[in-house]
Amino acid sequence: MTAMKLCLDDLHLFGGPAAFENTLHVGRPNVGNRDRLFQRIDDLLDRRWLTNNGPYVLELERRIANLVGVKHCIATSNATVALEITIKAAELSGEVIVPSFTFVATAHALRWLGITPIFCDISPPSPNLDPRAVERAITPSTTGIVGVHVWGKPCDVDALDTIARRHHLKLIFDAAHAFGCTYHGRTIGQFGDAEVFSFHATKFLNSFEGGAIVTNDDALAAQARLMRNFGFAGYDDVVSVGTNGKMSEVCAAMGLTSLESMDEFIEVNEENYQHYRRELDGVRGIRLSPYDERERNNYHYVVVEVDESATGISRDLLQRILWAENVRARRYFYPGCHHVEPYRSDPRYAGVCLPNTDRLAARVLSLPTGTTVTKTMITKICEIMRLVTEHSADVNERVRARPETKRSFRDVVEMAAHGR
Ligand code: T4K
């Protein structure tokens, strides 16, 4: 790490040394106890049982079901497949209401199954579905609602549940970010017809790649189990259409090991979040997206909203400045699903207008956190944000004046993708 950034000349964009020698990512994987992991990997190799409902998968499913407080947990190869299986097992068809402000996998899972995602707006300050907009979007073709607990912040579960019951719709939650979080004190995973977690490498709890469906619905769970394994009910006995959504033993071994460090991960994440909160206090126009302290949170995402009218710096310029310092801040979930393909050029979405989604997508920036990020790093990141917002007019002037700093953000992304 380099010395303090005291003036604009210290910024890498204007010729100074980059703040960090190695790239700081938003979501570096949390790794639990390596000895336990290697021991488990040894065991599974000795057993020569590598996938197809092995003992580690069964143990992981049992532990997650207990922790969440549900009857069934079906571990999968990732959350996208888990969503697809859940949507199919719940027999959704026609139109399903989803937020546009989410990772594109939520919408794609529906579209992949020939279902039309109907994008609905969010209700600020929450990044989640606006229940009133959901109710307005219901048509005779609507069969379900897929809510997303964005950044682990719970949806308005009660309101969505009331709407789903009133209109006889299925209710599923994409809880990819929300493992370990609560809504009104109850663990996320217990709600709707089913919920889906992601255990991707970048998630709060990871199994390298992985996901899980959790539900109290016996029939849905049975269907999901069949579908996860090609529809096999037993040897040579295929009873339904299915896919390959199985979690492997090595992934379950990582999942179990991560689970054992869950409290430690939450502690680190919360400390990081609180440190960002202190360090960003008083930085004009930068608002840290808050967690509801009455709930249990995993604090996995540290997100700021950049109000350009107050900072004087656009969100994208701030991101460019941070990337130049080797801080790979991300715009999760810009630009919103309805602005990407195949939805963007589908005439059915031509009139879609989601002002709250557009407004939030234009302001958000996810910042590095997790077990690899130290308080000193956080202080440094915040120091850069404070410096540029305090000298915003000068920053903008310098960017305008120096052609080499005008490089489009697309170029910067391309260069990063090629490791430069
Ligand atoms: N629903 C929601 C709401 C979701 O957010 C997601 C996934 C899903 C459903 C689907 O879940 P899965 O099918 O993936 O289980 C990432 C993840 O690939 C994706 O899982 C995640 N959401 C999404 C929010 O982020 P990218 O393309 O932005 O990831 P990438 O490769 O740029 O990596 C993210 C950061 O972590 C970087 O900052 C680099 C670093 N990294 C990444 C990996 C993979 C590491 O340090 N080590 C690693 O192994 O999508």
Tab-separated table of C-alpha atoms and ligand atoms in Angstrom:
chain	number	residue	atom	x	y	z
A	1	MET	CA	0.000	0.000	0.000
A	2	THR	CA	1.293	3.501	-0.785
A	3	ALA	CA	1.334	6.533	1.508
A	4	MET	CA	-1.698	8.742	2.170
A	5	LYS	CA	-3.333	10.500	-0.728
A	6	LEU	CA	-2.994	14.116	0.288
A	7	CYS	CA	-3.652	15.901	-2.986
A	8	LEU	CA	-5.009	15.143	-6.447
A	9	ASP	CA	-1.479	14.660	-7.849
A	10	ASP	CA	-1.246	11.606	-5.582
A	11	LEU	CA	-4.069	9.903	-7.493
A	12	HIS	CA	-2.986	7.315	-10.019
A	13	LEU	CA	-5.327	8.793	-12.613
A	14	PHE	CA	-3.244	11.996	-12.378
A	15	GLY	CA	0.190	10.411	-12.265
A	16	GLY	CA	0.658	9.266	-8.655
A	17	PRO	CA	1.376	5.680	-7.624
A	18	ALA	CA	-1.631	3.329	-7.353
A	19	ALA	CA	-2.879	3.021	-3.779
A	20	PHE	CA	-2.722	-0.771	-3.867
A	21	GLU	CA	-0.119	-2.939	-5.514
A	22	ASN	CA	-2.489	-5.904	-5.815
A	23	THR	CA	-6.048	-5.602	-7.043
A	24	LEU	CA	-8.644	-5.299	-4.291
A	25	HIS	CA	-11.825	-7.142	-5.289
A	26	VAL	CA	-15.339	-6.688	-4.030
A	27	GLY	CA	-15.940	-10.289	-3.151
A	28	ARG	CA	-12.804	-12.372	-2.672
A	29	PRO	CA	-13.822	-15.801	-1.429
A	30	ASN	CA	-13.976	-16.356	2.317
A	31	VAL	CA	-11.944	-19.453	3.134
A	32	GLY	CA	-12.540	-21.326	6.370
A	33	ASN	CA	-10.287	-23.849	8.092
A	34	ARG	CA	-8.000	-25.315	5.410
A	35	ASP	CA	-6.969	-28.309	7.509
A	36	ARG	CA	-10.621	-29.327	7.881
A	37	LEU	CA	-11.159	-28.863	4.154
A	38	PHE	CA	-8.123	-30.952	3.181
A	39	GLN	CA	-9.137	-33.605	5.684
A	40	ARG	CA	-12.585	-33.774	4.094
A	41	ILE	CA	-11.084	-33.924	0.610
A	42	ASP	CA	-8.845	-36.805	1.737
A	43	ASP	CA	-11.906	-38.579	3.123
A	44	LEU	CA	-13.940	-38.217	-0.026
A	45	LEU	CA	-11.037	-39.418	-2.157
A	46	ASP	CA	-10.578	-42.428	0.130
A	47	ARG	CA	-14.302	-43.134	-0.132
A	48	ARG	CA	-14.167	-42.718	-3.902
A	49	TRP	CA	-17.598	-41.171	-3.760
A	50	LEU	CA	-17.297	-37.901	-5.606
A	51	THR	CA	-20.836	-36.829	-6.484
A	52	ASN	CA	-24.469	-38.066	-6.776
A	53	ASN	CA	-25.837	-37.510	-3.284
A	54	GLY	CA	-22.687	-38.388	-1.381
A	55	PRO	CA	-22.365	-38.187	2.407
A	56	TYR	CA	-21.014	-34.631	2.437
A	57	VAL	CA	-23.903	-33.371	0.316
A	58	LEU	CA	-26.365	-35.082	2.637
A	59	GLU	CA	-24.626	-33.632	5.688
A	60	LEU	CA	-24.614	-30.144	4.183
A	61	GLU	CA	-28.314	-30.417	3.346
A	62	ARG	CA	-29.117	-31.572	6.880
A	63	ARG	CA	-27.119	-28.770	8.484
A	64	ILE	CA	-28.588	-26.058	6.266
A	65	ALA	CA	-32.157	-27.268	6.808
A	66	ASN	CA	-31.562	-27.177	10.595
A	67	LEU	CA	-29.910	-23.793	10.530
A	68	VAL	CA	-32.614	-22.230	8.365
A	69	GLY	CA	-35.434	-24.045	10.147
A	70	VAL	CA	-37.043	-25.761	7.148
A	71	LYS	CA	-38.007	-29.341	6.364
A	72	HIS	CA	-36.071	-29.665	3.118
A	73	CYS	CA	-32.777	-28.513	1.665
A	74	ILE	CA	-31.743	-29.641	-1.808
A	75	ALA	CA	-28.126	-28.779	-2.588
A	76	THR	CA	-27.375	-27.906	-6.200
A	77	SER	CA	-24.463	-27.157	-8.499
A	78	ASN	CA	-25.243	-23.416	-8.423
A	79	ALA	CA	-28.091	-21.035	-7.658
A	80	THR	CA	-29.058	-20.467	-11.298
A	81	VAL	CA	-29.881	-24.145	-11.744
A	82	ALA	CA	-31.560	-24.113	-8.314
A	83	LEU	CA	-33.803	-21.265	-9.497
A	84	GLU	CA	-34.617	-23.085	-12.731
A	85	ILE	CA	-35.464	-26.289	-10.886
A	86	THR	CA	-37.585	-24.426	-8.312
A	87	ILE	CA	-39.464	-22.501	-10.999
A	88	LYS	CA	-40.178	-25.727	-12.875
A	89	ALA	CA	-41.070	-27.734	-9.770
A	90	ALA	CA	-43.469	-24.959	-8.725
A	91	GLU	CA	-45.037	-25.228	-12.212
A	92	LEU	CA	-44.681	-21.565	-13.068
A	93	SER	CA	-45.574	-20.574	-16.626
A	94	GLY	CA	-46.781	-17.559	-18.618
A	95	GLU	CA	-45.681	-14.427	-16.784
A	96	VAL	CA	-43.733	-14.161	-13.554
A	97	ILE	CA	-43.047	-10.888	-11.748
A	98	VAL	CA	-39.412	-10.136	-10.854
A	99	PRO	CA	-37.318	-7.108	-10.036
A	100	SER	CA	-35.087	-5.713	-12.752
A	101	PHE	CA	-32.641	-4.598	-10.064
A	102	THR	CA	-30.950	-7.973	-9.580
A	103	PHE	CA	-28.217	-10.125	-11.059
A	104	VAL	CA	-29.353	-11.222	-14.501
A	105	ALA	CA	-29.540	-14.902	-13.430
A	106	THR	CA	-32.891	-14.218	-11.713
A	107	ALA	CA	-34.513	-13.143	-14.978
A	108	HIS	CA	-32.610	-15.592	-17.169
A	109	ALA	CA	-33.778	-18.571	-15.090
A	110	LEU	CA	-37.343	-17.688	-16.060
A	111	ARG	CA	-36.613	-16.888	-19.665
A	112	TRP	CA	-34.575	-20.102	-20.030
A	113	LEU	CA	-37.778	-21.971	-19.183
A	114	GLY	CA	-39.861	-20.053	-21.729
A	115	ILE	CA	-41.488	-17.863	-19.060
A	116	THR	CA	-41.838	-14.103	-19.554
A	117	PRO	CA	-40.209	-12.137	-16.744
A	118	ILE	CA	-42.313	-9.068	-15.948
A	119	PHE	CA	-39.946	-6.478	-14.520
A	120	CYS	CA	-41.212	-4.509	-11.590
A	121	ASP	CA	-39.844	-1.458	-9.835
A	122	ILE	CA	-38.303	-1.268	-6.377
A	123	SER	CA	-39.349	0.878	-3.419
A	124	PRO	CA	-36.541	3.104	-2.155
A	125	PRO	CA	-34.808	3.238	0.193
A	126	SER	CA	-35.140	-0.557	-0.146
A	127	PRO	CA	-33.383	-2.093	-3.175
A	128	ASN	CA	-36.197	-4.663	-3.348
A	129	LEU	CA	-39.538	-5.167	-5.093
A	130	ASP	CA	-42.256	-2.614	-4.458
A	131	PRO	CA	-45.305	-4.695	-3.431
A	132	ARG	CA	-47.739	-2.091	-4.811
A	133	ALA	CA	-46.017	-2.211	-8.211
A	134	VAL	CA	-46.129	-6.003	-8.059
A	135	GLU	CA	-49.872	-6.002	-7.536
A	136	ARG	CA	-50.362	-3.569	-10.425
A	137	ALA	CA	-48.340	-5.844	-12.723
A	138	ILE	CA	-50.532	-8.912	-12.205
A	139	THR	CA	-52.436	-10.063	-15.295
A	140	PRO	CA	-54.458	-13.211	-16.051
A	141	SER	CA	-51.187	-14.778	-17.318
A	142	THR	CA	-49.290	-14.229	-14.052
A	143	THR	CA	-48.440	-17.435	-12.207
A	144	GLY	CA	-45.865	-16.297	-9.709
A	145	ILE	CA	-43.597	-13.745	-8.086
A	146	VAL	CA	-39.859	-14.115	-7.634
A	147	GLY	CA	-38.608	-11.674	-4.990
A	148	VAL	CA	-34.897	-11.059	-4.473
A	149	HIS	CA	-33.340	-10.181	-1.101
A	150	VAL	CA	-30.806	-7.891	-2.774
A	151	TRP	CA	-27.478	-7.577	-0.866
A	152	GLY	CA	-29.016	-9.758	1.866
A	153	LYS	CA	-31.592	-7.097	2.726
A	154	PRO	CA	-34.950	-8.800	3.100
A	155	CYS	CA	-37.850	-8.119	0.758
A	156	ASP	CA	-41.157	-6.978	2.206
A	157	VAL	CA	-42.001	-10.650	2.655
A	158	ASP	CA	-45.339	-10.106	4.429
A	159	ALA	CA	-46.713	-7.796	1.743
A	160	LEU	CA	-45.584	-10.094	-1.081
A	161	ASP	CA	-47.033	-13.094	0.725
A	162	THR	CA	-50.401	-11.337	1.111
A	163	ILE	CA	-50.461	-10.445	-2.587
A	164	ALA	CA	-49.461	-13.965	-3.642
A	165	ARG	CA	-52.217	-15.512	-1.523
A	166	ARG	CA	-54.833	-12.992	-2.683
A	167	HIS	CA	-54.096	-13.746	-6.352
A	168	HIS	CA	-53.300	-17.474	-5.975
A	169	LEU	CA	-49.733	-17.004	-7.163
A	170	LYS	CA	-46.619	-18.954	-6.269
A	171	LEU	CA	-44.023	-16.996	-4.317
A	172	ILE	CA	-40.328	-17.813	-4.617
A	173	PHE	CA	-37.397	-15.897	-3.192
A	174	ASP	CA	-33.983	-15.579	-4.766
A	175	ALA	CA	-32.003	-15.505	-1.517
A	176	ALA	CA	-28.628	-15.782	-3.281
A	177	HIS	CA	-27.203	-13.014	-1.058
A	178	ALA	CA	-29.132	-13.693	2.109
A	179	PHE	CA	-27.729	-16.806	3.746
A	180	GLY	CA	-27.654	-16.242	7.520
A	181	CYS	CA	-29.945	-13.172	7.427
A	182	THR	CA	-33.341	-12.699	9.071
A	183	TYR	CA	-36.635	-11.011	8.294
A	184	HIS	CA	-38.590	-9.933	11.402
A	185	GLY	CA	-36.270	-12.202	13.372
A	186	ARG	CA	-37.040	-15.303	11.292
A	187	THR	CA	-34.295	-16.849	9.200
A	188	ILE	CA	-34.465	-16.164	5.476
A	189	GLY	CA	-35.124	-19.443	3.709
A	190	GLN	CA	-38.400	-20.072	5.526
A	191	PHE	CA	-40.540	-17.876	3.309
A	192	GLY	CA	-42.760	-18.292	0.257
A	193	ASP	CA	-43.100	-21.628	-1.496
A	194	ALA	CA	-39.323	-21.974	-1.639
A	195	GLU	CA	-36.140	-19.930	-1.417
A	196	VAL	CA	-32.824	-20.327	-3.217
A	197	PHE	CA	-29.322	-19.654	-1.861
A	198	SER	CA	-26.105	-19.237	-3.824
A	199	PHE	CA	-22.816	-20.654	-2.559
A	200	HIS	CA	-20.774	-19.253	-5.439
A	201	ALA	CA	-17.136	-18.420	-4.645
A	202	THR	CA	-17.982	-14.731	-4.256
A	203	LYS	CA	-20.862	-15.260	-1.846
A	204	PHE	CA	-20.875	-14.874	1.930
A	205	LEU	CA	-20.703	-18.641	2.295
A	206	ASN	CA	-19.147	-20.571	-0.560
A	207	SER	CA	-18.831	-24.117	-1.764
A	208	PHE	CA	-16.604	-23.085	-4.720
A	209	GLU	CA	-19.754	-23.222	-6.878
A	210	GLY	CA	-23.072	-24.251	-5.389
A	211	GLY	CA	-26.581	-23.431	-4.389
A	212	ALA	CA	-29.524	-24.790	-2.451
A	213	ILE	CA	-33.301	-24.884	-2.560
A	214	VAL	CA	-34.983	-24.682	0.834
A	215	THR	CA	-38.686	-25.302	1.395
A	216	ASN	CA	-41.325	-26.699	3.720
A	217	ASP	CA	-43.346	-27.988	0.765
A	218	ASP	CA	-42.956	-31.791	0.609
A	219	ALA	CA	-44.246	-32.122	-2.960
A	220	LEU	CA	-42.090	-29.297	-4.300
A	221	ALA	CA	-39.022	-30.749	-2.549
A	222	ALA	CA	-39.681	-34.201	-4.010
A	223	GLN	CA	-40.057	-32.759	-7.509
A	224	ALA	CA	-36.906	-30.672	-7.119
A	225	ARG	CA	-34.904	-33.728	-6.007
A	226	LEU	CA	-36.048	-35.646	-9.074
A	227	MET	CA	-35.350	-32.774	-11.429
A	228	ARG	CA	-31.883	-32.233	-9.979
A	229	ASN	CA	-30.951	-35.777	-11.061
A	230	PHE	CA	-32.365	-36.125	-14.612
A	231	GLY	CA	-35.773	-37.209	-13.245
A	232	PHE	CA	-34.445	-40.505	-11.858
A	233	ALA	CA	-36.588	-41.958	-9.058
A	234	GLY	CA	-34.355	-45.051	-8.863
A	235	TYR	CA	-32.075	-47.142	-11.037
A	236	ASP	CA	-33.430	-47.188	-14.616
A	237	ASP	CA	-36.560	-45.385	-13.445
A	238	VAL	CA	-37.030	-41.929	-14.971
A	239	VAL	CA	-40.305	-40.352	-13.857
A	240	SER	CA	-39.999	-36.728	-14.937
A	241	VAL	CA	-38.031	-34.356	-17.070
A	242	GLY	CA	-34.859	-33.362	-15.274
A	243	THR	CA	-31.463	-31.774	-15.540
A	244	ASN	CA	-28.096	-32.216	-13.884
A	245	GLY	CA	-28.133	-29.862	-10.935
A	246	LYS	CA	-26.187	-32.005	-8.472
A	247	MET	CA	-23.634	-30.639	-6.056
A	248	SER	CA	-20.344	-32.543	-6.003
A	249	GLU	CA	-18.734	-33.880	-2.834
A	250	VAL	CA	-15.759	-31.550	-3.070
A	251	CYS	CA	-18.128	-28.585	-3.208
A	252	ALA	CA	-20.086	-29.919	-0.249
A	253	ALA	CA	-16.786	-30.354	1.641
A	254	MET	CA	-16.036	-26.669	1.041
A	255	GLY	CA	-19.625	-25.750	1.953
A	256	LEU	CA	-19.412	-27.616	5.266
A	257	THR	CA	-16.048	-26.065	6.058
A	258	SER	CA	-17.374	-22.577	5.249
A	259	LEU	CA	-20.433	-23.194	7.406
A	260	GLU	CA	-18.182	-23.864	10.398
A	261	SER	CA	-16.633	-20.379	10.005
A	262	MET	CA	-19.889	-18.567	9.393
A	263	ASP	CA	-19.860	-16.596	12.666
A	264	GLU	CA	-16.303	-15.466	12.060
A	265	PHE	CA	-17.183	-14.293	8.513
A	266	ILE	CA	-20.135	-12.303	9.852
A	267	GLU	CA	-17.981	-10.713	12.540
A	268	VAL	CA	-15.354	-9.592	10.033
A	269	ASN	CA	-17.993	-8.356	7.575
A	270	GLU	CA	-19.788	-6.370	10.248
A	271	GLU	CA	-16.551	-4.815	11.498
A	272	ASN	CA	-15.676	-3.839	7.920
A	273	TYR	CA	-19.123	-2.366	7.350
A	274	GLN	CA	-18.930	-0.348	10.591
A	275	HIS	CA	-15.448	0.857	9.676
A	276	TYR	CA	-16.684	2.046	6.272
A	277	ARG	CA	-19.544	3.770	8.080
A	278	ARG	CA	-17.185	5.682	10.344
A	279	GLU	CA	-14.726	6.535	7.571
A	280	LEU	CA	-17.407	7.714	5.149
A	281	ASP	CA	-19.122	9.857	7.750
A	282	GLY	CA	-19.280	13.385	6.400
A	283	VAL	CA	-18.136	12.492	2.870
A	284	ARG	CA	-20.451	14.638	0.819
A	285	GLY	CA	-22.936	12.804	-1.400
A	286	ILE	CA	-21.764	9.281	-0.539
A	287	ARG	CA	-24.416	7.331	1.322
A	288	LEU	CA	-23.628	3.917	2.751
A	289	SER	CA	-26.589	1.618	2.153
A	290	PRO	CA	-27.650	0.711	5.703
A	291	TYR	CA	-28.455	-2.665	7.243
A	292	ASP	CA	-31.400	-2.969	9.589
A	293	GLU	CA	-29.619	-3.486	12.909
A	294	ARG	CA	-32.728	-5.138	14.389
A	295	GLU	CA	-32.172	-8.102	12.054
A	296	ARG	CA	-29.301	-10.565	11.828
A	297	ASN	CA	-27.332	-9.589	8.734
A	298	ASN	CA	-24.378	-11.223	7.002
A	299	TYR	CA	-23.030	-7.754	6.036
A	300	HIS	CA	-21.559	-9.318	2.905
A	301	TYR	CA	-22.130	-6.345	0.598
A	302	VAL	CA	-20.859	-2.860	1.346
A	303	VAL	CA	-22.694	-0.626	-1.093
A	304	VAL	CA	-22.584	3.141	-1.445
A	305	GLU	CA	-24.948	5.364	-3.357
A	306	VAL	CA	-23.258	8.246	-5.118
A	307	ASP	CA	-25.375	11.387	-5.394
A	308	GLU	CA	-23.602	13.294	-8.136
A	309	SER	CA	-25.469	16.504	-7.342
A	310	ALA	CA	-23.743	16.501	-3.930
A	311	THR	CA	-20.392	14.854	-4.719
A	312	GLY	CA	-19.817	16.754	-7.939
A	313	ILE	CA	-18.302	13.492	-9.221
A	314	SER	CA	-20.297	10.997	-11.238
A	315	ARG	CA	-20.545	7.439	-9.979
A	316	ASP	CA	-18.721	6.222	-13.090
A	317	LEU	CA	-15.871	8.687	-12.690
A	318	LEU	CA	-15.524	7.675	-9.051
A	319	GLN	CA	-15.391	4.050	-10.151
A	320	ARG	CA	-12.728	4.891	-12.746
A	321	ILE	CA	-10.652	6.690	-10.111
A	322	LEU	CA	-10.930	3.705	-7.768
A	323	TRP	CA	-10.074	1.189	-10.498
A	324	ALA	CA	-6.955	3.203	-11.314
A	325	GLU	CA	-5.967	2.775	-7.644
A	326	ASN	CA	-6.495	-1.001	-8.025
A	327	VAL	CA	-9.775	-0.933	-6.143
A	328	ARG	CA	-12.145	-2.940	-8.316
A	329	ALA	CA	-15.441	-1.403	-7.067
A	330	ARG	CA	-18.449	-2.848	-8.923
A	331	ARG	CA	-21.764	-1.423	-10.100
A	332	TYR	CA	-23.972	-4.306	-8.900
A	333	PHE	CA	-26.692	-4.292	-10.427
A	334	TYR	CA	-26.251	-1.744	-13.189
A	335	PRO	CA	-27.948	-1.271	-15.619
A	336	GLY	CA	-30.879	-3.472	-14.504
A	337	CYS	CA	-32.104	-6.564	-16.337
A	338	HIS	CA	-34.562	-4.724	-18.593
A	339	HIS	CA	-31.626	-2.806	-20.109
A	340	VAL	CA	-29.672	-5.931	-21.158
A	341	GLU	CA	-30.266	-8.599	-23.786
A	342	PRO	CA	-32.471	-10.351	-24.645
A	343	TYR	CA	-34.921	-8.091	-22.809
A	344	ARG	CA	-33.629	-4.745	-24.113
A	345	SER	CA	-34.444	-5.480	-27.748
A	346	ASP	CA	-37.580	-7.507	-27.113
A	347	PRO	CA	-40.526	-5.310	-28.201
A	348	ARG	CA	-42.577	-6.611	-25.276
A	349	TYR	CA	-40.330	-4.587	-22.966
A	350	ALA	CA	-40.360	-1.405	-25.056
A	351	GLY	CA	-42.656	0.492	-22.696
A	352	VAL	CA	-41.082	-0.704	-19.443
A	353	CYS	CA	-40.376	2.286	-17.229
A	354	LEU	CA	-38.772	1.646	-13.832
A	355	PRO	CA	-37.616	5.025	-12.516
A	356	ASN	CA	-36.558	3.823	-9.061
A	357	THR	CA	-34.543	0.979	-10.560
A	358	ASP	CA	-32.854	3.318	-13.039
A	359	ARG	CA	-32.079	5.839	-10.323
A	360	LEU	CA	-30.498	3.289	-7.977
A	361	ALA	CA	-28.638	1.476	-10.773
A	362	ALA	CA	-27.076	4.808	-11.767
A	363	ARG	CA	-25.778	5.478	-8.245
A	364	VAL	CA	-24.562	2.224	-6.711
A	365	LEU	CA	-21.024	1.097	-6.140
A	366	SER	CA	-20.088	-2.078	-4.236
A	367	LEU	CA	-16.855	-1.739	-2.294
A	368	PRO	CA	-14.289	-4.385	-1.305
A	369	THR	CA	-14.981	-6.269	1.892
A	370	GLY	CA	-14.671	-9.779	3.328
A	371	THR	CA	-11.937	-11.580	5.204
A	372	THR	CA	-9.119	-10.404	2.913
A	373	VAL	CA	-9.845	-6.710	3.445
A	374	THR	CA	-8.242	-4.904	6.398
A	375	LYS	CA	-9.314	-1.750	8.195
A	376	THR	CA	-6.229	0.042	6.859
A	377	MET	CA	-7.334	-0.778	3.310
A	378	ILE	CA	-10.829	0.524	4.039
A	379	THR	CA	-9.425	3.750	5.486
A	380	LYS	CA	-7.375	4.209	2.325
A	381	ILE	CA	-10.355	3.602	0.013
A	382	CYS	CA	-12.461	6.102	1.948
A	383	GLU	CA	-9.606	8.606	1.959
A	384	ILE	CA	-9.606	8.508	-1.862
A	385	MET	CA	-13.365	9.048	-1.973
A	386	ARG	CA	-13.114	11.944	0.492
A	387	LEU	CA	-10.262	13.557	-1.462
A	388	VAL	CA	-12.026	13.466	-4.820
A	389	THR	CA	-15.365	14.676	-3.504
A	390	GLU	CA	-13.673	17.563	-1.679
A	391	HIS	CA	-11.957	18.607	-4.913
A	392	SER	CA	-14.631	17.558	-7.392
A	393	ALA	CA	-14.451	20.654	-9.614
A	394	ASP	CA	-10.684	20.288	-9.965
A	395	VAL	CA	-11.020	16.534	-10.658
A	396	ASN	CA	-13.556	17.135	-13.412
A	397	GLU	CA	-11.431	19.891	-14.904
A	398	ARG	CA	-8.327	17.677	-14.974
A	399	VAL	CA	-10.272	14.798	-16.572
A	400	ARG	CA	-11.581	17.161	-19.237
A	401	ALA	CA	-8.140	18.623	-19.864
A	402	ARG	CA	-6.099	15.393	-20.057
A	403	PRO	CA	-6.965	13.177	-22.981
A	404	GLU	CA	-5.305	10.135	-21.383
A	405	THR	CA	-7.746	10.221	-18.462
A	406	LYS	CA	-10.717	10.379	-20.796
A	407	ARG	CA	-10.412	6.726	-21.766
A	408	SER	CA	-13.878	5.265	-21.811
A	409	PHE	CA	-14.883	3.018	-18.994
A	410	ARG	CA	-15.342	0.192	-21.487
A	411	ASP	CA	-11.609	0.425	-22.302
A	412	VAL	CA	-10.733	0.247	-18.622
A	413	VAL	CA	-12.928	-2.843	-18.192
A	414	GLU	CA	-11.382	-4.464	-21.281
A	415	MET	CA	-7.885	-3.813	-19.987
A	416	ALA	CA	-8.812	-5.274	-16.588
A	417	ALA	CA	-10.277	-8.338	-18.287
A	418	HIS	CA	-6.939	-8.886	-20.012
A	419	GLY	CA	-5.102	-8.578	-16.724
A	420	ARG	CA	-3.436	-5.289	-17.536
B	1	T4K	N1	-29.309	-14.436	-8.019
B	1	T4K	C1	-28.589	-13.389	-7.598
B	1	T4K	C2	-29.295	-12.239	-6.960
B	1	T4K	C3	-27.203	-13.388	-7.753
B	1	T4K	O1	-26.467	-12.326	-7.359
B	1	T4K	C4	-26.577	-14.502	-8.351
B	1	T4K	C5	-25.147	-14.513	-8.563
B	1	T4K	C6	-27.389	-15.586	-8.753
B	1	T4K	C7	-28.755	-15.518	-8.576
B	1	T4K	C8	-26.793	-16.808	-9.399
B	1	T4K	O2	-25.949	-17.492	-8.486
B	1	T4K	P1	-24.904	-18.617	-9.040
B	1	T4K	O3	-25.557	-19.365	-10.168
B	1	T4K	O4	-23.664	-17.874	-9.472
B	1	T4K	O5	-24.673	-19.486	-7.824
B	1	T4K	C9	-20.601	-12.698	-9.726
B	1	T4K	C10	-20.920	-14.151	-9.500
B	1	T4K	O6	-20.464	-14.985	-10.564
B	1	T4K	C11	-22.363	-14.405	-9.269
B	1	T4K	O7	-22.450	-15.643	-8.583
B	1	T4K	C12	-23.014	-13.333	-8.419
B	1	T4K	N2	-24.426	-13.508	-8.305
B	1	T4K	C13	-22.743	-11.967	-8.979
B	1	T4K	C14	-23.327	-10.887	-8.114
B	1	T4K	O8	-21.341	-11.762	-9.027
B	1	T4K	P2	-19.312	-11.474	-11.640
B	1	T4K	O9	-19.256	-11.779	-13.076
B	1	T4K	O10	-19.545	-10.094	-11.235
B	1	T4K	O11	-18.056	-12.103	-10.875
B	1	T4K	P3	-16.541	-11.862	-11.128
B	1	T4K	O12	-15.984	-13.050	-11.822
B	1	T4K	O13	-16.316	-10.524	-11.690
B	1	T4K	O14	-15.986	-11.919	-9.617
B	1	T4K	C15	-16.437	-11.096	-8.568
B	1	T4K	C16	-15.289	-10.707	-7.635
B	1	T4K	O15	-14.593	-11.703	-6.925
B	1	T4K	C17	-14.328	-9.999	-8.384
B	1	T4K	O16	-14.412	-8.859	-7.687
B	1	T4K	C18	-13.159	-11.018	-8.484
B	1	T4K	C19	-13.227	-11.916	-7.317
B	1	T4K	N3	-13.062	-13.364	-7.427
B	1	T4K	C20	-13.945	-14.066	-8.186
B	1	T4K	C21	-13.883	-15.446	-8.208
B	1	T4K	C22	-14.841	-16.228	-9.062
B	1	T4K	C23	-12.081	-13.998	-6.677
B	1	T4K	O17	-11.285	-13.339	-5.987
B	1	T4K	N4	-12.023	-15.356	-6.692
B	1	T4K	C24	-12.896	-16.122	-7.413
B	1	T4K	O18	-12.788	-17.365	-7.375
B	1	T4K	O19	-20.505	-12.388	-11.064
